[in-house]
PDB file of C-alpha atoms and ligand atoms in Angstrom:
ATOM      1  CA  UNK A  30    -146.923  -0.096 -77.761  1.00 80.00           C
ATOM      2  CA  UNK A  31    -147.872  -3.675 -76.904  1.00 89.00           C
ATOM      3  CA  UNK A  32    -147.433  -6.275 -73.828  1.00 95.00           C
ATOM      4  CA  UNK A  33    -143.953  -8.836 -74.525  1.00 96.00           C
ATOM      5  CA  UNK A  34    -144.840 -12.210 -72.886  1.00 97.00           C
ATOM      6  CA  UNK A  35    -141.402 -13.241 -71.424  1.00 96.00           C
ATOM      7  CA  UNK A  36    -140.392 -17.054 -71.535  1.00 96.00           C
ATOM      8  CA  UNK A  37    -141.465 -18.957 -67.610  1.00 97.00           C
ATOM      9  CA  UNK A  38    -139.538 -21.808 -66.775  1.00 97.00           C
ATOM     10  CA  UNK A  39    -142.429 -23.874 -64.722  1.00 96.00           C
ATOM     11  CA  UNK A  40    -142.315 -26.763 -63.272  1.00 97.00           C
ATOM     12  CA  UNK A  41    -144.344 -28.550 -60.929  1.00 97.00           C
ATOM     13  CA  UNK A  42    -142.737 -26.483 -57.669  1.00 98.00           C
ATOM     14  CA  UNK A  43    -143.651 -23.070 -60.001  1.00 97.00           C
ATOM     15  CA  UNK A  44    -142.582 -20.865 -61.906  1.00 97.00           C
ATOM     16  CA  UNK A  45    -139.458 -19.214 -62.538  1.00 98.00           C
ATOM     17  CA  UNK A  46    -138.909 -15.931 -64.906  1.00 97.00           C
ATOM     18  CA  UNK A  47    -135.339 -14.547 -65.921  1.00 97.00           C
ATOM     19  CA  UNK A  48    -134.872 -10.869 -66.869  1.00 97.00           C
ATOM     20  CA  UNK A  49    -131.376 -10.784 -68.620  1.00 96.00           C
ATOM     21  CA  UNK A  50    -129.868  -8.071 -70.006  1.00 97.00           C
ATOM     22  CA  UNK A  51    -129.089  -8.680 -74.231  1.00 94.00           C
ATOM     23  CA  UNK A  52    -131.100 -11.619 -73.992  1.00 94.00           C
ATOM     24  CA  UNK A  53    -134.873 -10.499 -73.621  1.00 94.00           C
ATOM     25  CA  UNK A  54    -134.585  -6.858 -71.989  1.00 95.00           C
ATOM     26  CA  UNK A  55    -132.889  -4.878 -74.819  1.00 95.00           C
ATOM     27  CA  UNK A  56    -131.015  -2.821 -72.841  1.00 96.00           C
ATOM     28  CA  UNK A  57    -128.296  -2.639 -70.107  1.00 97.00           C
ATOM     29  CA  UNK A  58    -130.340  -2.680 -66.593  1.00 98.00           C
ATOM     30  CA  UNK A  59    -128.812  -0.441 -64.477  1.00 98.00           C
ATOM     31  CA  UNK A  60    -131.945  -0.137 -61.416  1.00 98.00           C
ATOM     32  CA  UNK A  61    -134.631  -2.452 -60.608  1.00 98.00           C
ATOM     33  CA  UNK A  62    -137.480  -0.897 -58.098  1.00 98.00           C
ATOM     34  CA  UNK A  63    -140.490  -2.258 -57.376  1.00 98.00           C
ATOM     35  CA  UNK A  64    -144.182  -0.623 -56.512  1.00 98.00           C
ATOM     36  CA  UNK A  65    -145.862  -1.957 -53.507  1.00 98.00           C
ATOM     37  CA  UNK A  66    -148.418  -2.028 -50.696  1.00 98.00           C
ATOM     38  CA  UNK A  67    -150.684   0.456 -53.238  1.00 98.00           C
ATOM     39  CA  UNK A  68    -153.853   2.597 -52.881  1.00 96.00           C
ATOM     40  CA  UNK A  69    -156.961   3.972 -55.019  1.00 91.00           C
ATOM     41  CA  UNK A  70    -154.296   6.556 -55.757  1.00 97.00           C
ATOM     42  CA  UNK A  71    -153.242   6.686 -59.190  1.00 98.00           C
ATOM     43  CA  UNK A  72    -149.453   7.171 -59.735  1.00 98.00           C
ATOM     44  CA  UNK A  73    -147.428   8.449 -62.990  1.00 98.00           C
ATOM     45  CA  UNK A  74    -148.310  11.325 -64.483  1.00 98.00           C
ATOM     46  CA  UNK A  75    -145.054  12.083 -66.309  1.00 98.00           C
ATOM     47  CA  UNK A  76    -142.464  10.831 -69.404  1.00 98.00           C
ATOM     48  CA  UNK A  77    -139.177  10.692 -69.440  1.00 98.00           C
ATOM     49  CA  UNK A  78    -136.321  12.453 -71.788  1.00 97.00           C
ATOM     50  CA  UNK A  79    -134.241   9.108 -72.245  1.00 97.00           C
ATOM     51  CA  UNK A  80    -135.448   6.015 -69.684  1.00 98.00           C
ATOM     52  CA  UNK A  81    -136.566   2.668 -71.054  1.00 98.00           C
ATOM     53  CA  UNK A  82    -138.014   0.489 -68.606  1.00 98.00           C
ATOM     54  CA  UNK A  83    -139.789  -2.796 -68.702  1.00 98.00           C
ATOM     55  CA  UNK A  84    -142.991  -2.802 -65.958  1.00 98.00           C
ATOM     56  CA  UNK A  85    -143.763  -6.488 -64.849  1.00 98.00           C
ATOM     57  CA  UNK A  86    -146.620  -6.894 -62.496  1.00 98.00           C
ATOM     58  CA  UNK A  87    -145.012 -10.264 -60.693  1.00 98.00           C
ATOM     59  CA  UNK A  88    -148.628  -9.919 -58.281  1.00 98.00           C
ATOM     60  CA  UNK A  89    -151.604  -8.743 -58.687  1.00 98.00           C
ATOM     61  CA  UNK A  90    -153.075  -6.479 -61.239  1.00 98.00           C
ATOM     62  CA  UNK A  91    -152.844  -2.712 -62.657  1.00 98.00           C
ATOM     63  CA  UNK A  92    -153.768  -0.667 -65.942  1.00 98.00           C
ATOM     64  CA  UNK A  93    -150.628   1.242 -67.343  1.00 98.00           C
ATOM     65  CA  UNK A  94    -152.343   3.993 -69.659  1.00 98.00           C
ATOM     66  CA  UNK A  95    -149.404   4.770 -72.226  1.00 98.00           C
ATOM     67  CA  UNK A  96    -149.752   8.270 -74.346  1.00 98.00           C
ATOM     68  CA  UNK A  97    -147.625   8.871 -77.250  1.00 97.00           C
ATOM     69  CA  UNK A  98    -148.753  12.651 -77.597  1.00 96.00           C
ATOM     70  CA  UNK A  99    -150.943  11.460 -80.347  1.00 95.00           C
ATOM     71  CA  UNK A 100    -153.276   7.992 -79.089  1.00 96.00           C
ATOM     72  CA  UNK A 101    -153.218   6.593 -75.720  1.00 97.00           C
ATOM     73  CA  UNK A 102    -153.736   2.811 -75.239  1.00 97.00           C
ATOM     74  CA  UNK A 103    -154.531   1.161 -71.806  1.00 98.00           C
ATOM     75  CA  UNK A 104    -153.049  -1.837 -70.823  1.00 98.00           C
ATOM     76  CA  UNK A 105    -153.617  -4.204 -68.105  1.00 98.00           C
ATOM     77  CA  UNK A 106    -150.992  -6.077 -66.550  1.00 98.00           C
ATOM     78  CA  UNK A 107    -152.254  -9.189 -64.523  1.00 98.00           C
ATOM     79  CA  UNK A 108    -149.312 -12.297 -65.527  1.00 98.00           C
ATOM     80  CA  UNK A 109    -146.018 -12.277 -64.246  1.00 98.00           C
ATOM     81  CA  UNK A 110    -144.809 -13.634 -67.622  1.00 98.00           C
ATOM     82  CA  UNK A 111    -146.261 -10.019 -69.548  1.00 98.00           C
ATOM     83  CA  UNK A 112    -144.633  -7.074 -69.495  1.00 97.00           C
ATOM     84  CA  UNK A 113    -144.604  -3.876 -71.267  1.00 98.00           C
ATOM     85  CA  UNK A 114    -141.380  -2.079 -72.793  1.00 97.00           C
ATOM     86  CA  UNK A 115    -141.925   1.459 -71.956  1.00 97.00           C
ATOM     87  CA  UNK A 116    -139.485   3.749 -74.326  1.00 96.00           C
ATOM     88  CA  UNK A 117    -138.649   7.564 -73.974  1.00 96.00           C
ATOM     89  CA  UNK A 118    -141.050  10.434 -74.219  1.00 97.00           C
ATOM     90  CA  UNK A 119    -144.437   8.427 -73.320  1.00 98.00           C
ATOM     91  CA  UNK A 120    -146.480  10.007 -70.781  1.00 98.00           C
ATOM     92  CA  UNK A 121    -147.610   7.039 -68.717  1.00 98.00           C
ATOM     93  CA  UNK A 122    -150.231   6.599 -65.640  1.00 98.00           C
ATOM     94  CA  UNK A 123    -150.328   3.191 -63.993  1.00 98.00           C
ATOM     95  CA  UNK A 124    -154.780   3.047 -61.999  1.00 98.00           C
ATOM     96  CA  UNK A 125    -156.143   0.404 -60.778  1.00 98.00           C
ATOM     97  CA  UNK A 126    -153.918  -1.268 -58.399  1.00 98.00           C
ATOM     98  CA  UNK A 127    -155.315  -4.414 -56.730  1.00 98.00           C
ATOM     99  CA  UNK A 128    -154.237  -4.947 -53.293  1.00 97.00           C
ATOM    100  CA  UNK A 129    -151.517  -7.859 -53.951  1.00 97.00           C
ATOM    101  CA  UNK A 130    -150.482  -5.514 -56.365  1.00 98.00           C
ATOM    102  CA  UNK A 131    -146.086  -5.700 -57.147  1.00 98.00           C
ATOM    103  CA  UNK A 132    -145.132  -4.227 -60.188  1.00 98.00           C
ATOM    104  CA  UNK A 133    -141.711  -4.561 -61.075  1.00 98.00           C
ATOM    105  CA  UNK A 134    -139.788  -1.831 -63.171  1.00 98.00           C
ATOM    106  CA  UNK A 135    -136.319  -2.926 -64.532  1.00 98.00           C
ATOM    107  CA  UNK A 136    -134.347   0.839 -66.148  1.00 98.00           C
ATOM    108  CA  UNK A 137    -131.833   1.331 -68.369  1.00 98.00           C
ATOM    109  CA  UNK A 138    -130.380   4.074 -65.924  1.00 98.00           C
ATOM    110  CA  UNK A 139    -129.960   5.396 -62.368  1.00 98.00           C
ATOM    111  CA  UNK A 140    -132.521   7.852 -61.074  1.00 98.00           C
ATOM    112  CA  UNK A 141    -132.397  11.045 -62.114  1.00 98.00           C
ATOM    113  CA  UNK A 142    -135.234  13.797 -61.725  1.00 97.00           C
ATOM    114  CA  UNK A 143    -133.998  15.625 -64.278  1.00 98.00           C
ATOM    115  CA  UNK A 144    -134.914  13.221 -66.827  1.00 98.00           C
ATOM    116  CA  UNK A 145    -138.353  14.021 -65.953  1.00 98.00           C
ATOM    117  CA  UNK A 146    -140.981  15.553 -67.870  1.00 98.00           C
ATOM    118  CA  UNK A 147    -143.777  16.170 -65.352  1.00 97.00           C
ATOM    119  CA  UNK A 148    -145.890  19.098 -67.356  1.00 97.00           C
ATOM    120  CA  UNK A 149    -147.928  17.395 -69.983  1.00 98.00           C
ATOM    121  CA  UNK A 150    -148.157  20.259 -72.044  1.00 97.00           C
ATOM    122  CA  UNK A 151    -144.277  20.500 -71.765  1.00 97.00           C
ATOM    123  CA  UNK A 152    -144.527  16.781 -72.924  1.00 97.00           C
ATOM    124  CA  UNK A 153    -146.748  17.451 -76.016  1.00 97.00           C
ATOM    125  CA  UNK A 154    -144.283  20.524 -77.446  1.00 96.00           C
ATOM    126  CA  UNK A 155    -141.213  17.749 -76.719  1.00 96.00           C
ATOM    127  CA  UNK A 156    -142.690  15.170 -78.570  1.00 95.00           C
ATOM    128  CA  UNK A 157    -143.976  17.444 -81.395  1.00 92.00           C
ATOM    129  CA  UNK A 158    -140.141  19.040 -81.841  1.00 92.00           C
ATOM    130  CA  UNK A 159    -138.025  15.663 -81.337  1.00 84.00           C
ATOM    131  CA  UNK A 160    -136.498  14.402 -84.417  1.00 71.00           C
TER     132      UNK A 160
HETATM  133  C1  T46 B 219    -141.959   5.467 -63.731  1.00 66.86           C
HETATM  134  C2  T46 B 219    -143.058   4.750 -63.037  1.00 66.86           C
HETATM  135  C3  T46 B 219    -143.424   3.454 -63.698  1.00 66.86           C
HETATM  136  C4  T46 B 219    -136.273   7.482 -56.055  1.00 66.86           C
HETATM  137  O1  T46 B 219    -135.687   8.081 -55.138  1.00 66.86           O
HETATM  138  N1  T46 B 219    -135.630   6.508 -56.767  1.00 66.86           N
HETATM  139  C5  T46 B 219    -136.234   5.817 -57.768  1.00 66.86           C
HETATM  140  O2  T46 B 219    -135.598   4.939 -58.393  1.00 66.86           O
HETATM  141  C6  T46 B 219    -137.599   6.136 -58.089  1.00 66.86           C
HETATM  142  C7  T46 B 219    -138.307   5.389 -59.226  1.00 66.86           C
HETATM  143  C8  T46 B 219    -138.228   7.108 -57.372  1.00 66.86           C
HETATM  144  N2  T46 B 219    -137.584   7.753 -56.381  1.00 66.86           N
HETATM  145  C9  T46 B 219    -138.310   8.761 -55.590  1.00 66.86           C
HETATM  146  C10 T46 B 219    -138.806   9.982 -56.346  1.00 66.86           C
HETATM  147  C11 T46 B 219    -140.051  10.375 -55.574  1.00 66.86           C
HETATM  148  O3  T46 B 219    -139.681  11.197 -54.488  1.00 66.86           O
HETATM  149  O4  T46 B 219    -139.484   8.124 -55.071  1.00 66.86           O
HETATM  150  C12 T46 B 219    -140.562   9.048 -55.012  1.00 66.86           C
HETATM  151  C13 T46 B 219    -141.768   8.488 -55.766  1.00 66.86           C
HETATM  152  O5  T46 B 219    -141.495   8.516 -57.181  1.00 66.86           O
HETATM  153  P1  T46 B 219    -142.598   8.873 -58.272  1.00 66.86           P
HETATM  154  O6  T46 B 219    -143.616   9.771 -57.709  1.00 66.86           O
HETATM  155  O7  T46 B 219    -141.892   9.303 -59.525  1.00 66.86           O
HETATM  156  O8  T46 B 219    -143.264   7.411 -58.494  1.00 66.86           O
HETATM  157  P2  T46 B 219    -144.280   6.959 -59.628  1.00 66.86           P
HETATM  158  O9  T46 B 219    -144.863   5.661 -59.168  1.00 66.86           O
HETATM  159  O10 T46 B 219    -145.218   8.039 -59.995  1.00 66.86           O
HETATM  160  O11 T46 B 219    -143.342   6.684 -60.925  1.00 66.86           O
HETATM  161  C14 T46 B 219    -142.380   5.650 -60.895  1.00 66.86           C
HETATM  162  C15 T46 B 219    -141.054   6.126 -61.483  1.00 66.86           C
HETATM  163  O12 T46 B 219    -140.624   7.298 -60.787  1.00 66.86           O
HETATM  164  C16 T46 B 219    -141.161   6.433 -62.958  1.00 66.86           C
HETATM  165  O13 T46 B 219    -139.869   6.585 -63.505  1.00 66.86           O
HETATM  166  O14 T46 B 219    -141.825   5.379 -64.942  1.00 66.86           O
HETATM  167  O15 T46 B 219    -142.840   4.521 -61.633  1.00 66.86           O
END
């Protein structure tokens, strides 16, 4: 579990930062959604069976807390050329949302609630039994 700095092309209008699929997100993206407009409220609170996603915050600021069913690490995500690659069974938590908060997720599949895992105790027996 660590932040991937992605490559910015700046210039002196900006910057500009290209998610491709096979070149620096290691997966086919299939959905792109976005978190917006947020609150004090902390959102999360679940893992999934199979998603990978990549979580960019392109404004703003949040804290992603990542749990591997052993150690938890917290990261904050303030640049818009750092991500983090979030693989299957992590329980994650994203707090601290400033107000220009945007944080950008980019999945390797549609939505689906079943691939859910919203029980955290249900999460720990998962990720003690997967092989
Ligand atoms: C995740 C974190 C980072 C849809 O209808 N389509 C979608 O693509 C998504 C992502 C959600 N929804 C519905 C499901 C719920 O009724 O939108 C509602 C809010 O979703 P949820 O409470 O799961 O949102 P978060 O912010 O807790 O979690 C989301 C993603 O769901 C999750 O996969 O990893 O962002």
């Amino acid at each position: 579990m660590h932040k991937t700095k992605v490559h910015s092309i700046t210039d002196n209008r900006g910057g500009l930062v290209s998610l491709e699929s096979g070149i620096n997100i290691p997966f086919d993206i299939k959905r792109v959604y976005y978190l917006y407009n947020l609150n004090d409220e902390a959102r999360g609170f679940h893992a999934h069976l199979k998603l990978r996603q990549f979580l960019i915050c392109v404004s703003g600021s949040c804290t992603v807390k990542l749990d591997d069913g052993e150690t938890s690490s917290n990261f904050t995500l303030n640049d818009p050329t750092e991500g983090i690659f979030v693989e299957r069974l992590l329980w994650r938590e994203m707090h601290n949302f400033s107000k220009d908060c945007v944080l950008l997720v980019i999945a390797d599949a549609h939505y689906d609630e079943c691939d859910y895992i919203r029980n955290y105790e249900d999460f720990l027996k998962l990720v003690r039994t997967d092989t």
